[in-house]
Amino acid sequence: MNLKKIGLFALAMIMTLFSFQTSSFAAEEMEWVKKAPMTTARYIIGGIVYDDKIYVYGGTPGIGSLANFEVYNPAKDEWTTLPSSPQPRNGIAFVKHKGKFYAIGGTTNTEKVTTIVEEYDPESKQWKTKQSMPRGLRDLYYGISVDDNIYIFGGTEENGYSNLAYSFNPETNSWATKKPMPFKGEGQPFFINNSIYVIHTDYKEEKVNIYLYDHLEDTWTQVDELPYENGVIESSLNFNDKIIFISRLTVTSYDVDTKELKKLPISSINRVGGAYGIVNGKLYVIGGSYVVDGHTSGGSSVVEELNLSDLMNPDPNPDPNPNPNPDPNPNPEPNPNPTGNALLVIYMDSGLIKEFEMTNEEIRNFTEWYEGRAKGNGREAYIVNKKYNIGPFNSRKDFISYSHIESFEVQEYSR
């Protein structure tokens, strides 16, 4: 982190006010924070969140398949290499089930679709071969663990898209064929309210459908259709009773009960085929492949983090050190203490400059948050409620990420 500084400039003349036209030079989007890169650059990988860590397996650097297995610890921002699988693969379903991990199907190092199933025990750090799938499938993305079974949906066979659905019982080491999906293609499943949902992107019809799969009755029902312009959904993750949909260009929040879809103010990741996970309220995107002119560009080792808690539970005036018995005459030092209104000018590490017209109290709230964050307290992002250019919107907010602030200054003026 570069040295950060605070400057306070007093301006006394009223005419000076007109030289301070409030504006924001940056898009109102929360930026991703770069973390320690993955050891192996790759995409079309499997990812599992377990014990507040993210396990990443397999994938491809662009040609062939990998058996590499690593774990990322967000608390320490560090990677650890684990024993590789005997079978290099990409495009697998990587599923956590009753304390063990299952790598199902995918494409081998010879580019062949496989039926291979392997089990990994995170305690013993051992791999074990399990009963093969009835038919080989790849591009499985994820599987869903419910009760005693793992459910697998769709994907691609040797000759094209599949509508097959299977359940696997690791205890009995057996597979069961389920009712086929009402479509052929990649099925993106998620589990909420004790129900399995599967998302299908229909490229021909340009629509994204959501289906409810009743695993007890073995039936399918279409329950919603999402806007196609949000892009192909790469991952769907549970967070605060909502589903977070991650695509190359957008991140959205979906409420299954109300069917409300909200686009979150987050900058694009522009990657596909990564591993995705939420740990302690923070979203991580690991690896994947950047898309350039509509084509993938090989494996990436980039790891990025975003604090979902700041977006889903925003506090416009966070207090990093709440005091139940505040001093009625607090000493504001060393915080700036302008006597009237002021202009907060924030210089970002990207070279962007953000300007906000604020009151004395708003300036103090910001500087208290900043000083608290410098000590490791409070939220990663400060949320500024804009009061101008509202237009047709109910409100406009700007998310300021602490880790991207180079410096800031307060320019006081009098009315």
Coordinates of C-alpha atoms in Angstrom, one line a residue:
M1 CA 0.0 0.0 0.0
N2 CA 1.4 3.4 -1.0
L3 CA 1.8 6.1 1.7
K4 CA -1.5 7.8 2.2
K5 CA -1.9 11.5 3.2
I6 CA -4.6 13.9 4.3
G7 CA -4.5 17.5 3.3
L8 CA -6.8 20.3 4.6
F9 CA -7.0 23.5 2.7
A10 CA -9.1 26.4 4.1
L11 CA -10.7 28.7 1.5
A12 CA -12.3 31.9 2.9
M13 CA -13.8 33.8 0.0
I14 CA -17.4 33.1 -1.0
M15 CA -16.5 33.6 -4.7
T16 CA -14.2 30.6 -4.5
L17 CA -17.3 28.5 -4.1
F18 CA -18.1 28.7 -7.8
S19 CA -14.8 27.2 -8.7
F20 CA -15.7 23.9 -6.9
Q21 CA -18.1 22.2 -9.2
T22 CA -19.0 18.8 -7.7
S23 CA -18.4 15.8 -10.0
S24 CA -17.4 12.2 -10.0
F25 CA -14.9 11.0 -12.6
A26 CA -15.3 7.3 -12.0
A27 CA -18.1 4.9 -12.7
E28 CA -20.1 4.0 -9.6
E29 CA -18.8 0.5 -9.4
M30 CA -17.0 -1.4 -6.6
E31 CA -13.6 -2.6 -7.8
W32 CA -12.2 -6.0 -7.3
V33 CA -9.1 -6.3 -5.0
K34 CA -6.1 -8.4 -6.3
K35 CA -4.9 -11.2 -4.0
A36 CA -2.1 -13.6 -4.1
P37 CA -2.1 -15.4 -7.5
M38 CA -2.7 -19.1 -8.0
T39 CA 0.4 -21.2 -8.5
T40 CA -0.9 -22.6 -11.7
A41 CA -2.5 -20.6 -14.5
R42 CA -5.6 -22.4 -15.7
Y43 CA -9.3 -22.3 -16.5
I44 CA -12.3 -24.7 -16.7
I45 CA -11.4 -25.6 -13.2
G46 CA -13.3 -27.1 -10.2
G47 CA -13.6 -25.1 -7.0
I48 CA -14.9 -26.0 -3.5
V49 CA -15.3 -23.9 -0.3
Y50 CA -14.5 -25.9 2.8
D51 CA -13.4 -24.8 6.2
D52 CA -13.2 -21.2 5.1
K53 CA -10.7 -22.1 2.4
I54 CA -11.1 -22.6 -1.4
Y55 CA -9.9 -25.8 -3.0
V56 CA -9.1 -25.7 -6.7
Y57 CA -8.6 -28.7 -8.9
G58 CA -7.8 -29.6 -12.5
G59 CA -8.4 -27.4 -15.5
T60 CA -6.5 -26.6 -18.6
P61 CA -3.8 -24.0 -19.4
G62 CA -5.2 -24.0 -22.9
I63 CA -4.1 -27.3 -24.3
G64 CA -4.6 -30.7 -22.5
S65 CA -5.7 -31.1 -18.9
L66 CA -4.1 -30.7 -15.4
A67 CA -4.3 -32.7 -12.2
N68 CA -2.9 -29.9 -10.1
F69 CA -4.6 -29.4 -6.7
E70 CA -4.2 -26.3 -4.5
V71 CA -5.9 -24.6 -1.6
Y72 CA -6.3 -20.9 -1.0
N73 CA -6.5 -19.5 2.5
P74 CA -8.2 -16.0 2.3
A75 CA -7.3 -15.2 5.9
K76 CA -3.6 -15.5 5.2
D77 CA -3.8 -14.7 1.5
E78 CA -1.6 -17.7 0.6
W79 CA -1.7 -20.9 -1.5
T80 CA -0.7 -24.4 -0.5
T81 CA -0.1 -27.2 -3.0
L82 CA -1.9 -30.5 -2.3
P83 CA -1.4 -34.0 -3.7
S84 CA -2.4 -34.1 -7.4
S85 CA -5.1 -36.4 -8.6
P86 CA -4.0 -39.5 -10.6
Q87 CA -6.3 -38.3 -13.5
P88 CA -5.7 -34.9 -15.2
R89 CA -9.1 -33.4 -16.1
N90 CA -11.0 -30.2 -16.9
G91 CA -14.7 -29.4 -17.1
I92 CA -15.5 -31.6 -14.1
A93 CA -18.2 -31.4 -11.5
F94 CA -16.3 -30.8 -8.3
V95 CA -18.6 -31.4 -5.3
K96 CA -18.3 -31.3 -1.5
H97 CA -20.4 -34.0 0.2
K98 CA -20.3 -35.0 3.8
G99 CA -16.7 -33.8 4.4
K100 CA -15.2 -35.3 1.2
F101 CA -14.7 -34.0 -2.3
Y102 CA -15.8 -35.6 -5.5
A103 CA -14.3 -35.0 -9.0
I104 CA -16.8 -36.3 -11.6
G105 CA -16.5 -36.6 -15.3
G106 CA -14.8 -34.0 -17.5
T107 CA -12.2 -34.2 -20.2
T108 CA -9.0 -36.1 -19.9
N109 CA -5.5 -35.1 -21.1
T110 CA -6.3 -36.8 -24.4
E111 CA -9.3 -34.5 -24.9
K112 CA -11.7 -37.4 -24.4
V113 CA -14.9 -37.2 -22.4
T114 CA -14.5 -39.4 -19.3
T115 CA -16.7 -41.3 -16.8
I116 CA -14.0 -41.2 -14.1
V117 CA -15.1 -40.4 -10.5
E118 CA -12.5 -39.7 -7.8
E119 CA -12.9 -39.0 -4.1
Y120 CA -10.6 -36.8 -2.0
D121 CA -10.4 -36.9 1.8
P122 CA -9.1 -33.5 3.1
E123 CA -8.2 -35.1 6.4
S124 CA -6.0 -37.8 5.1
K125 CA -5.1 -36.0 1.8
Q126 CA -5.7 -39.2 -0.1
W127 CA -7.4 -39.7 -3.5
K128 CA -9.6 -42.8 -4.1
T129 CA -11.3 -44.1 -7.3
K130 CA -15.1 -44.5 -7.1
Q131 CA -17.7 -46.1 -9.4
S132 CA -17.6 -44.5 -12.8
M133 CA -20.5 -42.5 -14.3
P134 CA -23.0 -44.4 -16.5
R135 CA -22.0 -42.1 -19.4
G136 CA -19.2 -39.7 -19.9
L137 CA -20.0 -36.0 -19.5
R138 CA -18.0 -32.8 -19.5
D139 CA -18.7 -29.1 -19.0
L140 CA -20.6 -30.1 -15.8
Y141 CA -19.7 -26.9 -13.8
Y142 CA -21.1 -28.1 -10.5
G143 CA -23.0 -30.8 -8.8
I144 CA -25.4 -30.5 -5.9
S145 CA -25.2 -32.4 -2.6
V146 CA -28.5 -33.2 -1.1
D147 CA -29.0 -35.7 1.8
D148 CA -27.2 -38.9 0.7
N149 CA -26.8 -38.1 -3.0
I150 CA -24.9 -35.9 -5.4
Y151 CA -26.9 -34.7 -8.4
I152 CA -25.3 -34.1 -11.8
F153 CA -27.1 -32.3 -14.7
G154 CA -26.5 -32.0 -18.4
G155 CA -23.2 -30.9 -19.9
T156 CA -21.7 -32.3 -23.1
E157 CA -21.2 -35.8 -24.4
E158 CA -18.8 -36.9 -27.2
N159 CA -21.4 -36.1 -29.8
G160 CA -22.9 -32.9 -28.4
Y161 CA -25.0 -31.4 -25.7
S162 CA -26.7 -33.7 -23.2
N163 CA -30.0 -33.6 -21.2
L164 CA -29.0 -36.5 -18.9
A165 CA -29.4 -36.2 -15.1
Y166 CA -27.9 -38.6 -12.6
S167 CA -27.6 -39.1 -8.8
F168 CA -24.6 -40.7 -7.1
N169 CA -24.6 -42.2 -3.7
P170 CA -21.0 -42.3 -2.4
E171 CA -21.9 -44.5 0.5
T172 CA -23.3 -47.3 -1.7
N173 CA -21.0 -46.3 -4.5
S174 CA -23.8 -46.4 -7.0
W175 CA -25.4 -44.3 -9.7
A176 CA -29.1 -43.8 -10.6
T177 CA -30.5 -42.3 -13.8
K178 CA -33.0 -39.5 -13.2
K179 CA -35.6 -37.9 -15.4
P180 CA -33.8 -36.0 -18.2
M181 CA -33.7 -32.2 -18.2
P182 CA -36.3 -30.5 -20.4
F183 CA -33.4 -29.1 -22.5
K184 CA -30.0 -30.2 -23.8
G185 CA -27.0 -28.3 -22.7
E186 CA -25.0 -27.1 -19.8
G187 CA -27.0 -27.0 -16.5
Q188 CA -25.9 -24.5 -13.8
P189 CA -27.5 -25.8 -10.6
F190 CA -28.0 -24.2 -7.2
F191 CA -29.7 -25.3 -4.0
I192 CA -31.8 -23.1 -1.7
N193 CA -34.9 -23.6 0.5
N194 CA -34.3 -27.4 0.2
S195 CA -34.9 -27.2 -3.5
I196 CA -32.7 -27.8 -6.5
Y197 CA -32.8 -25.2 -9.4
V198 CA -31.0 -25.5 -12.7
I199 CA -30.2 -22.6 -15.0
H200 CA -30.0 -23.0 -18.8
T201 CA -28.7 -20.4 -21.2
D202 CA -30.6 -20.9 -24.5
Y203 CA -28.2 -19.3 -27.1
K204 CA -30.5 -19.9 -30.0
E205 CA -33.6 -18.3 -28.4
E206 CA -31.4 -15.8 -26.5
K207 CA -32.9 -16.4 -23.1
V208 CA -31.9 -17.8 -19.7
N209 CA -34.4 -20.2 -18.1
I210 CA -34.6 -21.4 -14.5
Y211 CA -36.0 -24.8 -13.8
L212 CA -37.1 -26.3 -10.5
Y213 CA -36.0 -29.9 -10.1
D214 CA -38.0 -31.8 -7.4
H215 CA -35.5 -34.5 -6.4
L216 CA -38.1 -36.3 -4.3
E217 CA -40.7 -36.6 -7.1
D218 CA -38.1 -36.5 -10.0
T219 CA -40.0 -33.8 -11.9
W220 CA -39.0 -30.6 -13.7
T221 CA -40.9 -27.3 -13.8
Q222 CA -39.8 -24.0 -15.4
V223 CA -40.2 -21.2 -12.8
D224 CA -38.5 -18.1 -14.3
E225 CA -36.8 -16.5 -17.3
L226 CA -34.0 -14.1 -16.9
P227 CA -32.7 -11.3 -19.3
Y228 CA -30.2 -12.7 -21.8
E229 CA -28.2 -9.5 -21.8
N230 CA -26.7 -10.4 -18.4
G231 CA -24.6 -13.0 -20.2
V232 CA -23.9 -16.7 -19.6
I233 CA -24.0 -17.4 -15.8
E234 CA -20.6 -18.9 -14.8
S235 CA -21.5 -19.6 -11.2
S236 CA -24.5 -19.3 -8.8
L237 CA -23.7 -19.0 -5.1
N238 CA -25.8 -18.7 -1.9
F239 CA -25.4 -15.6 0.1
N240 CA -27.8 -14.1 2.7
D241 CA -30.9 -16.0 1.4
K242 CA -30.1 -14.7 -2.1
I243 CA -28.4 -16.3 -5.1
I244 CA -25.4 -14.5 -6.5
F245 CA -25.1 -15.0 -10.3
I246 CA -21.7 -14.4 -11.7
S247 CA -21.1 -13.9 -15.4
R248 CA -18.2 -12.5 -17.4
L249 CA -19.7 -9.0 -17.4
T250 CA -22.1 -8.7 -14.5
V251 CA -22.8 -9.9 -10.9
T252 CA -26.4 -10.0 -10.0
S253 CA -28.5 -10.9 -6.9
Y254 CA -31.5 -13.1 -7.3
D255 CA -34.4 -13.7 -4.9
V256 CA -36.0 -17.1 -5.6
D257 CA -39.2 -16.2 -3.7
T258 CA -39.9 -12.8 -5.3
K259 CA -38.0 -13.5 -8.5
E260 CA -36.4 -10.1 -8.2
L261 CA -33.1 -9.8 -10.1
K262 CA -30.7 -6.9 -9.1
K263 CA -27.5 -6.0 -10.9
L264 CA -24.8 -5.2 -8.4
P265 CA -22.5 -2.2 -8.9
I266 CA -19.4 -4.3 -9.5
S267 CA -16.8 -3.9 -12.3
S268 CA -16.6 -6.7 -14.9
I269 CA -14.2 -9.6 -14.3
N270 CA -14.1 -10.4 -18.1
R271 CA -13.1 -14.0 -17.4
V272 CA -14.8 -17.4 -17.9
G273 CA -14.1 -20.8 -16.6
G274 CA -12.8 -19.8 -13.2
A275 CA -13.4 -21.1 -9.6
Y276 CA -15.8 -19.1 -7.5
G277 CA -16.5 -19.0 -3.8
I278 CA -17.8 -16.9 -0.9
V279 CA -15.8 -17.0 2.3
N280 CA -16.8 -14.8 5.3
G281 CA -18.9 -12.5 3.2
K282 CA -16.2 -12.0 0.5
L283 CA -16.6 -13.2 -3.1
Y284 CA -13.5 -14.7 -4.8
V285 CA -12.9 -15.3 -8.5
I286 CA -9.9 -17.6 -9.1
G287 CA -8.2 -18.3 -12.4
G288 CA -10.2 -18.5 -15.6
S289 CA -9.5 -17.2 -19.0
Y290 CA -9.8 -13.6 -20.2
V291 CA -12.1 -13.0 -23.2
V292 CA -10.4 -11.0 -26.0
D293 CA -12.4 -10.3 -29.2
G294 CA -14.8 -13.0 -28.3
H295 CA -12.2 -15.7 -27.7
T296 CA -10.5 -17.2 -24.6
S297 CA -6.9 -16.3 -24.1
G298 CA -5.5 -19.3 -22.2
G299 CA -5.3 -19.9 -18.4
S300 CA -4.9 -17.2 -15.8
S301 CA -3.6 -17.3 -12.3
V302 CA -5.4 -14.0 -11.2
V303 CA -7.3 -14.1 -7.9
E304 CA -9.7 -11.2 -7.1
E305 CA -11.7 -10.5 -4.0
L306 CA -14.8 -8.4 -3.4
N307 CA -16.6 -7.7 -0.2
L308 CA -20.3 -8.7 -0.8
S309 CA -21.2 -7.6 2.8
D310 CA -20.6 -4.0 1.8
L311 CA -23.0 -4.4 -1.2
M312 CA -25.7 -6.5 0.3
N313 CA -25.8 -4.8 3.7
P314 CA -24.6 -1.2 3.0
D315 CA -24.1 1.2 5.9
P316 CA -23.8 4.7 4.5
N317 CA -22.2 6.0 7.7
P318 CA -20.2 3.1 9.1
D319 CA -18.7 3.6 12.6
P320 CA -15.6 1.4 13.0
N321 CA -15.5 2.1 16.8
P322 CA -19.0 2.4 18.1
N323 CA -19.2 4.0 21.6
P324 CA -22.4 3.4 23.6
N325 CA -21.7 6.5 25.8
P326 CA -20.2 9.1 23.5
D327 CA -18.5 12.2 24.9
P328 CA -20.9 15.1 24.4
N329 CA -17.9 17.3 23.6
P330 CA -15.6 15.0 21.5
N331 CA -12.2 16.1 20.4
P332 CA -12.1 15.6 16.6
E333 CA -8.3 15.7 16.3
P334 CA -6.5 14.4 14.4
N335 CA -9.5 14.5 12.0
P336 CA -10.1 17.5 9.7
N337 CA -12.7 19.7 11.3
P338 CA -14.0 22.1 8.6
T339 CA -16.4 24.8 9.9
G340 CA -18.7 24.9 6.9
N341 CA -19.2 22.8 3.8
A342 CA -16.2 21.2 2.0
L343 CA -15.1 19.3 -1.0
L344 CA -13.7 15.8 -0.4
V345 CA -11.2 14.9 -3.2
I346 CA -10.1 11.3 -3.4
Y347 CA -7.2 10.2 -5.5
M348 CA -7.4 6.5 -6.5
D349 CA -4.5 4.3 -7.3
S350 CA -5.8 3.9 -10.8
G351 CA -5.3 7.6 -11.5
L352 CA -9.0 8.4 -11.2
I353 CA -10.1 11.4 -9.1
K354 CA -13.4 11.4 -7.2
E355 CA -15.0 14.6 -5.8
F356 CA -17.8 14.8 -3.4
E357 CA -19.5 17.9 -1.8
M358 CA -20.0 17.1 1.9
T359 CA -21.1 18.7 5.2
N360 CA -18.8 18.9 8.2
E361 CA -20.5 15.8 9.7
E362 CA -20.1 13.8 6.5
I363 CA -16.4 14.6 6.2
R364 CA -15.9 13.5 9.8
N365 CA -17.7 10.2 9.2
F366 CA -15.5 9.5 6.2
T367 CA -12.2 10.3 8.0
E368 CA -13.2 8.3 11.0
W369 CA -14.0 5.3 8.7
Y370 CA -10.6 5.9 7.0
E371 CA -8.6 5.9 10.2
G372 CA -10.5 2.9 11.6
R373 CA -9.9 1.0 8.3
A374 CA -6.1 1.8 8.5
K375 CA -6.1 0.0 11.8
G376 CA -7.9 -3.0 10.4
N377 CA -11.4 -2.1 11.6
G378 CA -14.6 -1.5 9.7
R379 CA -15.7 -2.2 6.1
E380 CA -13.5 -2.4 3.1
A381 CA -15.7 0.1 1.2
Y382 CA -17.2 3.4 2.2
I383 CA -20.5 4.2 0.6
V384 CA -21.2 7.8 -0.4
N385 CA -24.9 8.8 -0.9
K386 CA -24.9 11.2 -3.8
K387 CA -27.3 14.1 -3.7
Y388 CA -27.0 15.4 -7.3
N389 CA -27.9 14.2 -10.7
I390 CA -30.4 11.7 -9.2
G391 CA -32.5 11.6 -12.4
P392 CA -35.1 8.8 -12.4
F393 CA -33.3 6.9 -9.7
N394 CA -34.4 6.8 -6.0
S395 CA -30.7 7.1 -5.0
R396 CA -27.2 7.0 -6.3
K397 CA -24.3 5.5 -4.3
D398 CA -20.6 5.4 -4.9
F399 CA -18.5 2.6 -3.3
I400 CA -15.0 3.7 -2.3
S401 CA -12.6 0.9 -1.7
Y402 CA -10.0 1.6 1.0
S403 CA -7.4 -0.5 -0.6
H404 CA -7.6 1.6 -3.8
I405 CA -7.3 5.1 -2.1
E406 CA -3.9 6.7 -2.9
S407 CA -4.6 9.9 -0.9
F408 CA -7.4 12.3 -0.2
E409 CA -7.8 16.0 0.8
V410 CA -10.5 18.1 2.2
Q411 CA -11.1 21.5 0.6
E412 CA -13.1 23.8 2.9
Y413 CA -15.2 26.7 1.7
S414 CA -17.8 29.1 3.1
R415 CA -21.2 29.9 1.7

